[in-house]
Short mmCIF file of C-alpha atoms and ligand atoms in Angstrom, two decimals:
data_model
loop_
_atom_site.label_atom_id
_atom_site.label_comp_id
_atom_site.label_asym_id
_atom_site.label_seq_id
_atom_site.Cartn_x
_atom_site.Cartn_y
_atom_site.Cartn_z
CA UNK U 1 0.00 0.00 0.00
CA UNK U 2 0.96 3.46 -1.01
CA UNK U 3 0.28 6.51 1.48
CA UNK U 4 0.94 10.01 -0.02
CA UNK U 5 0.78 12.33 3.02
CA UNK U 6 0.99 15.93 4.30
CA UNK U 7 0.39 17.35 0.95
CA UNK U 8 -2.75 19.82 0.03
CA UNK U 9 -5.36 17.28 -1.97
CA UNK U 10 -7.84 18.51 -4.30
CA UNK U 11 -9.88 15.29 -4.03
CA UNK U 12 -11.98 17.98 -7.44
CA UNK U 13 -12.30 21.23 -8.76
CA UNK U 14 -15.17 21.78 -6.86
CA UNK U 15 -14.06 21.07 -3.51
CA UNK U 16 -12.58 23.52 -0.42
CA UNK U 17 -8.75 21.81 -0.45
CA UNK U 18 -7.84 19.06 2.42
CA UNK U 19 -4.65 20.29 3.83
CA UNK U 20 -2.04 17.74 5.63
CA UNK U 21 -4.29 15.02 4.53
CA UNK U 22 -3.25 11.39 3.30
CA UNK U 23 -4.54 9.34 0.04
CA UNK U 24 -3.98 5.54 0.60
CA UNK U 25 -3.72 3.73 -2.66
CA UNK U 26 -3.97 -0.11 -2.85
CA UNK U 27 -3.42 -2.14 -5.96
CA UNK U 28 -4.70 0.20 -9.17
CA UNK U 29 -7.39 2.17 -6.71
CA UNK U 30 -7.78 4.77 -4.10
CA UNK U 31 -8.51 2.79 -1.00
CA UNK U 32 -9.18 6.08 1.03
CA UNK U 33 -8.48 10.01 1.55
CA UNK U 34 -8.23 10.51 5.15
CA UNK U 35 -6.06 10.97 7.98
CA UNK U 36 -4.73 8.22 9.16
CA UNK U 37 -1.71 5.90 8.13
CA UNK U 38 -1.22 2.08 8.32
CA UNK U 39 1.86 0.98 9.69
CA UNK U 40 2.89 -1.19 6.48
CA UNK U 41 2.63 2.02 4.06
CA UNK U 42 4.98 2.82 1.91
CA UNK U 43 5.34 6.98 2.45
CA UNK U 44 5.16 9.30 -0.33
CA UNK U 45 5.96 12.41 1.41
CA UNK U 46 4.27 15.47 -0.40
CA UNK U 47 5.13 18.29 2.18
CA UNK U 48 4.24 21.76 0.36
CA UNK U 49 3.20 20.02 -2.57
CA UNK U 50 -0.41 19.44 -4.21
CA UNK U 51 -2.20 16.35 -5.16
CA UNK U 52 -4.67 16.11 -7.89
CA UNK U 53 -6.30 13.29 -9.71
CA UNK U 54 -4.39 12.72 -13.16
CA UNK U 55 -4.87 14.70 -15.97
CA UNK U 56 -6.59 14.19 -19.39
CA UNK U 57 -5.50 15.71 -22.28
CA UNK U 58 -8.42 15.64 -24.86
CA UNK U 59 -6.35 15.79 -28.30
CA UNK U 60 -3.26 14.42 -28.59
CA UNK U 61 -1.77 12.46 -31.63
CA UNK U 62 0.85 9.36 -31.88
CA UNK U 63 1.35 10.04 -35.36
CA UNK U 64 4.86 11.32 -34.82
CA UNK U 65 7.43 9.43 -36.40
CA UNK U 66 9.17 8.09 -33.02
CA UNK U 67 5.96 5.84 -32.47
CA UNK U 68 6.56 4.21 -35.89
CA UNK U 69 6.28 0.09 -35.74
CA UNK U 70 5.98 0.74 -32.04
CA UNK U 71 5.70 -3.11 -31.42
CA UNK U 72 9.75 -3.30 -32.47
CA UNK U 73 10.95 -0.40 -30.04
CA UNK U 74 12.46 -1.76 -26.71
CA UNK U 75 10.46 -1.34 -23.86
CA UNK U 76 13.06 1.11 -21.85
CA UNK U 77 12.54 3.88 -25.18
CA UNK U 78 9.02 3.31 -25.31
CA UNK U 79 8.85 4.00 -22.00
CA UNK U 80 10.86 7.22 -22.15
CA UNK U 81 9.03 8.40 -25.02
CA UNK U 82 5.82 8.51 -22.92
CA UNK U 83 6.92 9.76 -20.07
CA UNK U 84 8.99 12.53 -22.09
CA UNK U 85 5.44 13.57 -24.02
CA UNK U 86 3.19 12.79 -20.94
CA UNK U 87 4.45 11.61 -18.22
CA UNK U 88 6.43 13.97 -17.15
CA UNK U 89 3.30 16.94 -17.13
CA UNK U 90 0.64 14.58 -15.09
CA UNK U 91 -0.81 13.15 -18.28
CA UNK U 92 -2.39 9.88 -17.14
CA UNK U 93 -5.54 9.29 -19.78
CA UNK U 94 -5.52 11.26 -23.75
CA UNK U 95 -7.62 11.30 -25.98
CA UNK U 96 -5.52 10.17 -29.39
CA UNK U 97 -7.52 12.11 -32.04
CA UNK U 98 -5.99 10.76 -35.40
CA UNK U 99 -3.17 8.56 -35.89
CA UNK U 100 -2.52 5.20 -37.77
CA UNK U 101 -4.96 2.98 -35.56
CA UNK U 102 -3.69 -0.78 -35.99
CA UNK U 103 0.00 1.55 -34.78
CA UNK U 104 -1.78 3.31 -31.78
CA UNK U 105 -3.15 0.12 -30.95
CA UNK U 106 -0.31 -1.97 -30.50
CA UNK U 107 1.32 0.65 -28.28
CA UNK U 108 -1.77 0.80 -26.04
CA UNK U 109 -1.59 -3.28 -25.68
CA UNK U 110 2.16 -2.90 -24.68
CA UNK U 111 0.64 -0.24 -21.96
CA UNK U 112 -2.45 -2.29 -20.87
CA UNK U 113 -0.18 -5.85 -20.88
CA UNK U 114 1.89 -4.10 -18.01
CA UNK U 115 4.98 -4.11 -19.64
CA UNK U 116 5.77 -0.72 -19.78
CA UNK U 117 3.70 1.91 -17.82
CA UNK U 118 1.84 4.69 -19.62
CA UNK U 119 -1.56 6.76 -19.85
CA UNK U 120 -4.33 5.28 -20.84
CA UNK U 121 -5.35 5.83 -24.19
CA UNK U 122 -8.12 6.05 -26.09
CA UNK U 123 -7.86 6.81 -29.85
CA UNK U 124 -10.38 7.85 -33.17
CA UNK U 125 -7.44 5.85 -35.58
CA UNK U 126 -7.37 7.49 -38.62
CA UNK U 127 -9.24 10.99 -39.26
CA UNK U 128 -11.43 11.09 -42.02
CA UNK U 129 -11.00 13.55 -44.16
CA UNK U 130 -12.15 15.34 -47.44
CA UNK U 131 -10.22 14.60 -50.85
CA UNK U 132 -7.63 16.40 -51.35
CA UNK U 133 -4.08 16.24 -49.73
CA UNK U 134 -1.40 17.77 -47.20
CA UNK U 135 1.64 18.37 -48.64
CA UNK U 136 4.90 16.09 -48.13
CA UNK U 137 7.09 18.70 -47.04
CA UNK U 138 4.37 19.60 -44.55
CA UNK U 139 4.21 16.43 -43.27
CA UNK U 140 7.99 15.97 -43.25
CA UNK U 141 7.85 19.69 -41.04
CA UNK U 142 5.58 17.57 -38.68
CA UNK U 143 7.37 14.54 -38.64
CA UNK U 144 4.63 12.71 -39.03
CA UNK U 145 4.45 8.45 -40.00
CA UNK U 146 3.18 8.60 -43.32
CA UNK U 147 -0.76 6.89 -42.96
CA UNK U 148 -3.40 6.78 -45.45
CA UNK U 149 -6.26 8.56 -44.43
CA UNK U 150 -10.12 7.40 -45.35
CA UNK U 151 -11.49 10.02 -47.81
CA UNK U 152 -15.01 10.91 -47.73
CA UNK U 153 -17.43 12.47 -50.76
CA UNK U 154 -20.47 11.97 -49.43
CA UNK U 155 -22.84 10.53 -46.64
CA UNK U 156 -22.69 7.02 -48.27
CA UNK U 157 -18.86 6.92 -48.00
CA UNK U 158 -18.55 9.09 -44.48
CA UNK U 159 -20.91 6.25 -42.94
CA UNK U 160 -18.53 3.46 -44.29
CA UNK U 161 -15.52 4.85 -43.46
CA UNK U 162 -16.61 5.44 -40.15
CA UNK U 163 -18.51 1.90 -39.78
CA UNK U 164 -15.38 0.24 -40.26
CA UNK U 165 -13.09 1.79 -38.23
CA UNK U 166 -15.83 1.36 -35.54
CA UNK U 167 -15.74 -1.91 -36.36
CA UNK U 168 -12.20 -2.02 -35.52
CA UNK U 169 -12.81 -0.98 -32.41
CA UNK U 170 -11.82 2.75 -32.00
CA UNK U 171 -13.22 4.66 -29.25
CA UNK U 172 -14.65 7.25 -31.48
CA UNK U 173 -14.57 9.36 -35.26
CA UNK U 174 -12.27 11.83 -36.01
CA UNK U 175 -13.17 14.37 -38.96
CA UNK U 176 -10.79 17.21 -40.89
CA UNK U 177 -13.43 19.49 -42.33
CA UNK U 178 -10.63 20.33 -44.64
CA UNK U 179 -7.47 19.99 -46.06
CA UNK U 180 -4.51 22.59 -47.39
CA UNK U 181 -5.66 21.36 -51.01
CA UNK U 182 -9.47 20.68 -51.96
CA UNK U 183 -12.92 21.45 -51.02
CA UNK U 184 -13.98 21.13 -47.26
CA UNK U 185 -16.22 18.59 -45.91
CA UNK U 186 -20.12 18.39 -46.60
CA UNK U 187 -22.73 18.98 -44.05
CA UNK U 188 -24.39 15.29 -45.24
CA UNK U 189 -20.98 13.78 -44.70
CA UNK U 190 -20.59 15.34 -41.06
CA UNK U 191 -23.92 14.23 -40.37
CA UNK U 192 -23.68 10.86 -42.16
CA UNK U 193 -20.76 10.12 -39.83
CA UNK U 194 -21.71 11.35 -36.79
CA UNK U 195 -24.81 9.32 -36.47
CA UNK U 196 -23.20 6.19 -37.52
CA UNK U 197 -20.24 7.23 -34.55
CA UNK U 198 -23.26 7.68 -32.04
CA UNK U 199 -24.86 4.24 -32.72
CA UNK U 200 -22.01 2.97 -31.56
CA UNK U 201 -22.26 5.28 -28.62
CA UNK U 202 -18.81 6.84 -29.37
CA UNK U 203 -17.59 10.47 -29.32
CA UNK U 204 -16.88 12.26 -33.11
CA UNK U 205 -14.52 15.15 -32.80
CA UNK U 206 -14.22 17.34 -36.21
CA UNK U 207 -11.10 19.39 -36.68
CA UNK U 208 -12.25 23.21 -38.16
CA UNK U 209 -10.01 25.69 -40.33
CA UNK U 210 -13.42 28.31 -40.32
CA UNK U 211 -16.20 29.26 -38.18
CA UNK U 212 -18.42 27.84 -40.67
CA UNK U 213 -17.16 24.77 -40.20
CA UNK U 214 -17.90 24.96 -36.42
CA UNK U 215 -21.22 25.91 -37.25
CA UNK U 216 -21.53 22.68 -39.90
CA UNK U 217 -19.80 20.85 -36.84
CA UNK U 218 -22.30 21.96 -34.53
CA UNK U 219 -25.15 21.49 -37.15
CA UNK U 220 -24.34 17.94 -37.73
CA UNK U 221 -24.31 16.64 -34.33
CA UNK U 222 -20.46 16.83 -33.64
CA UNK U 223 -19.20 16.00 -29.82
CA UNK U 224 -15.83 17.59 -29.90
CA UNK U 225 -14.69 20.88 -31.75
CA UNK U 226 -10.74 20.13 -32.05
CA UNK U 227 -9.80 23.47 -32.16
CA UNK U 228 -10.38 27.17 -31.67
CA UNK U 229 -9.94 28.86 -35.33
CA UNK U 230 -8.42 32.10 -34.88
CA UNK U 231 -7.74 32.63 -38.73
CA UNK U 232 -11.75 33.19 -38.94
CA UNK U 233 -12.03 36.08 -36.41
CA UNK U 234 -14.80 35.90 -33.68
CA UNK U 235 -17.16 33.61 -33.41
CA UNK U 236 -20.67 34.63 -34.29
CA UNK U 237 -23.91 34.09 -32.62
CA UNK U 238 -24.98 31.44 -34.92
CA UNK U 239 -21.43 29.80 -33.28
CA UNK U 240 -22.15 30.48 -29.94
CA UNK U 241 -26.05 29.96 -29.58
CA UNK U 242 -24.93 26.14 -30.47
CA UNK U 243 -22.32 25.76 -28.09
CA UNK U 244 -24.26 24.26 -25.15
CA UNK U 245 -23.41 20.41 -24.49
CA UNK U 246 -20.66 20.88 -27.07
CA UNK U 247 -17.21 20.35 -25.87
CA UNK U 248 -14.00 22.48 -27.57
CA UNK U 249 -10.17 21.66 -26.91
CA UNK U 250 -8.90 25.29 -27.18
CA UNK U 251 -5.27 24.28 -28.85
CA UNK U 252 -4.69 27.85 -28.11
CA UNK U 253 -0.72 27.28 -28.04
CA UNK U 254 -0.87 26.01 -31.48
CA UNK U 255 -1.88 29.15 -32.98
CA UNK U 256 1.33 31.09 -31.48
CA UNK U 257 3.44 27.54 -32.23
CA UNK U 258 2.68 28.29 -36.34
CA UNK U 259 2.73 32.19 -36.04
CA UNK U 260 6.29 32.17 -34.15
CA UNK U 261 8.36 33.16 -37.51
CA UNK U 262 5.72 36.03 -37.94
CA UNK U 263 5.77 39.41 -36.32
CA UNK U 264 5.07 40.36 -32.82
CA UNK U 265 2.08 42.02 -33.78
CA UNK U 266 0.16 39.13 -35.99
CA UNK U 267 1.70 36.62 -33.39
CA UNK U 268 -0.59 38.71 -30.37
CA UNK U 269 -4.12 39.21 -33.35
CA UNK U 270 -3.82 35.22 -33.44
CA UNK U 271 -3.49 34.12 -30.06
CA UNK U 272 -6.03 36.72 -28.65
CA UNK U 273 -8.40 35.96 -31.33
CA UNK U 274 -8.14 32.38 -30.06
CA UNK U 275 -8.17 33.56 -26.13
CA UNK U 276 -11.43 35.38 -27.37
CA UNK U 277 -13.26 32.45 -28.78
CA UNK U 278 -12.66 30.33 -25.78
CA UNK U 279 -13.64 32.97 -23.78
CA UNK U 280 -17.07 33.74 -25.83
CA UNK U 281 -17.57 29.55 -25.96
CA UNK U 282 -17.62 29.34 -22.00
CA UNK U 283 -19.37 32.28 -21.85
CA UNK U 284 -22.19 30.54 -24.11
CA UNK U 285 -22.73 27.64 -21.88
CA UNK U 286 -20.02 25.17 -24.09
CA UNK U 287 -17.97 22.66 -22.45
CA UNK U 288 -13.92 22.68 -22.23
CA UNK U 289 -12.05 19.75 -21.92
CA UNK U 290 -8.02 20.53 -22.12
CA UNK U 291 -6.06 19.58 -25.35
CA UNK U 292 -3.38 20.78 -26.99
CA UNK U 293 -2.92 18.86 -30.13
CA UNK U 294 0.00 17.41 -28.48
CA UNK U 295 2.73 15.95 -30.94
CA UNK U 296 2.29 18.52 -33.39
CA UNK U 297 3.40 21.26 -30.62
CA UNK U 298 5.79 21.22 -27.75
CA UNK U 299 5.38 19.01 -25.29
CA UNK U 300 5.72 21.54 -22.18
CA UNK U 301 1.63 22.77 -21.26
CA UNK U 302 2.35 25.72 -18.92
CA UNK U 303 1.98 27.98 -22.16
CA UNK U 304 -1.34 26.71 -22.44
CA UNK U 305 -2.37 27.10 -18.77
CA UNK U 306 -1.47 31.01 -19.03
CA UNK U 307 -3.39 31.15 -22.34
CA UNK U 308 -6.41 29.99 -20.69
CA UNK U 309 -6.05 32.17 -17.56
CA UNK U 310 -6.11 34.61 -20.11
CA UNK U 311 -9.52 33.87 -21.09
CA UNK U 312 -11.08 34.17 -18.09
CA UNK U 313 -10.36 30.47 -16.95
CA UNK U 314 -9.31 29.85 -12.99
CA UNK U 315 -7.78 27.68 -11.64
CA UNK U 316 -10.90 25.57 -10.72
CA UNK U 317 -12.15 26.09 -13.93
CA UNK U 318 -9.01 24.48 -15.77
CA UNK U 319 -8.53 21.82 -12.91
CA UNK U 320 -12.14 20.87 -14.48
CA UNK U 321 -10.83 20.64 -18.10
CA UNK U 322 -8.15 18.42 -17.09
CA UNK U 323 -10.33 15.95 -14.54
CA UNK U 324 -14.23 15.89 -14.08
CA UNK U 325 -15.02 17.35 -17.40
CA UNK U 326 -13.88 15.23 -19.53
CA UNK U 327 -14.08 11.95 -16.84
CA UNK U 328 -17.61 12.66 -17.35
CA UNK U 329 -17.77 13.44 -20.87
CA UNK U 330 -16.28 10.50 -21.90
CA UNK U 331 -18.52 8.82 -19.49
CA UNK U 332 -15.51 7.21 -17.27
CA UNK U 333 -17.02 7.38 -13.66
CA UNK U 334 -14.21 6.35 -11.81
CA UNK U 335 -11.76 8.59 -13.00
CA UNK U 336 -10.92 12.55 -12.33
CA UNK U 337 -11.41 12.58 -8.87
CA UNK U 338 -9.98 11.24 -5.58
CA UNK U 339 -12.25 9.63 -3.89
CA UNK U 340 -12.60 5.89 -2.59
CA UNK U 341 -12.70 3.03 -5.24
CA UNK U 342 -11.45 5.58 -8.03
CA UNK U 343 -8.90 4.54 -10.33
CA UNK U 344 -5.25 5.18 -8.67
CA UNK U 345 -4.35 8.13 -11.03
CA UNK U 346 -2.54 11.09 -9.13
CA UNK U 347 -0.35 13.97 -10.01
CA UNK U 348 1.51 15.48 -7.16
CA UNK U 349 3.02 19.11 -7.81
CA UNK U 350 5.64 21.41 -6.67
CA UNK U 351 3.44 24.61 -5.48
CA UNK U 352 0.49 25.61 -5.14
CA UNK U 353 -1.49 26.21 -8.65
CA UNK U 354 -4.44 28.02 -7.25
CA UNK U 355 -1.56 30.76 -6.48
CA UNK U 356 0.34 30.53 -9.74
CA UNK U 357 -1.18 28.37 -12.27
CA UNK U 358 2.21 27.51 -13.84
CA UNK U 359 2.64 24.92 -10.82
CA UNK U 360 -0.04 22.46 -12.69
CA UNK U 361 3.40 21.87 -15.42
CA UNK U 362 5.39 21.75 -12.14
CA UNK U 363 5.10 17.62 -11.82
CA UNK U 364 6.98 16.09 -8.89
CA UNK U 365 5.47 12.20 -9.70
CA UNK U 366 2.44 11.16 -11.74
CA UNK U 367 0.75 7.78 -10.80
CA UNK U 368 -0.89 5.86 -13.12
CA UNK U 369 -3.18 2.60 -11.65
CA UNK U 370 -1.27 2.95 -8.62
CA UNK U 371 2.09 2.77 -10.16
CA UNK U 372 4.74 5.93 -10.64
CA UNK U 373 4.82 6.57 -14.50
CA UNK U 374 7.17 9.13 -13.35
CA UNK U 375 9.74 10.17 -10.18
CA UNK U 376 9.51 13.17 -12.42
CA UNK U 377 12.52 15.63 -10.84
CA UNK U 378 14.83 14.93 -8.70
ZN1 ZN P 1 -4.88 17.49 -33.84
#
């Protein structure tokens, strides 16, 4: 048995902090959060630190080319690879929103098997995505595995492609309303493949480049908006009127990731324009769950955490994003808080993030099912 005492434990965002209290883990679960401590524990001393229950982040990809034929790479890199992406910055569940699926797969078995420890994952395999293409020195840029991607004309074709990845067993339907080089999307195709992702009682995320396409997104019956899309200006009332029970991950560091070789001035119109749409969608009733689009950005989240203060987001309020909110969207019940019986995910921080929010990048150890992923610094 584990006992992680004397640290400050936000057992969830909602809850008044238990100071100098002690979370007893046994096996994969939380056994208790209490006071006391058996004699046989083993002591995780968290003086002046802060326990939360594991993060989720809500987009992140695998498609990078260091998770290529991950079944061949030895357990020890694999292992480092995770921790370097996730690990390290409390990441204990993602949400793997395109990648190549039989790939992503195999590296979740090698995770779930116990060989190596990781987050858990859950993953949309390959996004589905208009005709057209990305350009191979774009993809080269992202370092991405090269994967063919299902392309989609119409409802007939959106509802196969996404009836046989289903069938595959993904945990949900990713869609790219466009690409750099053809026509976006259809409304019938968003729709086609939505309802065919929600008889199988999955999530379907759609990635925008427009405001129209949120509004197409939101329209057809889409779960997750991927991104903000700051290269459309403000969102509109026909946006936000929709946004209710629709959930966004705000990628807002992306936007100042690809405007970093432009000026000062452009770089600031981009990332407030994004800052102001996540502002206006919480604002409108819409749901938040944190995602970064991880693997096509820096790994580091803290930029991300300031973004959000920015618009208007406490800590509570991003605490949320990272735990109950999506916990709950995703309909996992015994995950984003700590509380007895819950899964045995924990991050415990240097600082105090309800005084400086940079502390939630600030990992000491993340436990995932009871187990250190990481003894993060030394
Ligand atoms: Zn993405």
């Amino acid at each position: 048995m584990h006992a992680l005492i004397k640290g400050t434990i936000y057992v969830s965002p909602d809850a008044e902090p238990i100071r100098d209290g002690v979370v007893l883990i046994e096996g994969d679960k939380i056994l208790s959060v209490g006071q006391s401590v058996p004699p046989d524990s083993e002591i995780i001393d968290c003086s002046g630190r802060t326990i939360t229950a594991g993060f989720w982040n809500s987009h992140v990809h695998f498609f990078e080319r260091k998770w290529a034929n991950v079944a061949a790479i030895p357990a020890a890199e694999l292992q480092r690879q995770l921790h370097y992406m996730l690990g390290r910055y409390g990441f204990t569940s993602v949400f793997d929103l395109s990648s190549m699926w039989e790939n992503t797969r195999q590296l979740r078995d090698r995770i779930e098997s116990g060989e190596i420890s990781g987050p858990r994952i859950r993953t949309t395999g390959e996004g589905l995505v208009p005709p057209g293409s990305v350009p191979d020195v774009v993809l080269n840029m992202m370092g991405v595995i090269k994967t063919t991607m299902p392309e989609v004309t119409d409802a007939a074709s959106a509802t196969a492609a996404a009836r046989k990845l289903l069938d595959g067993g993904v945990d949900g339907i990713k869609l790219f309303a466009t690409r750099p080089q053809g026509a976006p999307l259809s409304a019938e195709a968003v729709r086609a493949a939505v309802d065919e992702t929600h008889r199988a009682g999955k999530p379907c995320f759609l990635h925008p480049g427009t405001g129209e396409h949120v509004l197409i997104a939101i329209r057809g019956g889409v779960d997750v908006i991927a991104h903000t899309t700051p290269s459309s200006g403000a969102w509109n009332e026909d946006i936000l009127s929709g946004a209710r029970g629709i959930a966004l991950t705000p990628t807002l560091t992306l936007w100042k990731y690809y405007a970093r070789h432009d000026r000062v001035s452009a770089q600031e119109k981009v990332t407030n324009t994004a800052v102001g749409q996540l502002r206006d969608w919480i604002s409108a009733g819409g749901t938040v769950l944190f995602g970064t689009d991880l693997g096509a950005v820096e790994y580091d989240p803290t930029e991300e955490y300031l973004l959000m203060t920015q618009a208007g987001m406490t800590f509570p309020d991003i605490l949320a994003s990272l735990t109950t909110t999506p916990a709950g969207f995703f309909g996992e019940s015994k995950s984003g808080r700590i509380a007895e019986g819950f899964d045995a995910d924990l991050v415990v921080l240097d600082g105090d993030p309800s005084k400086d929010i940079r502390a939630l990048a600030a990992v000491r150890h993340t436990l995932t099912r009871g187990k250190y992923a990481a003894q993060n610094l030394s």
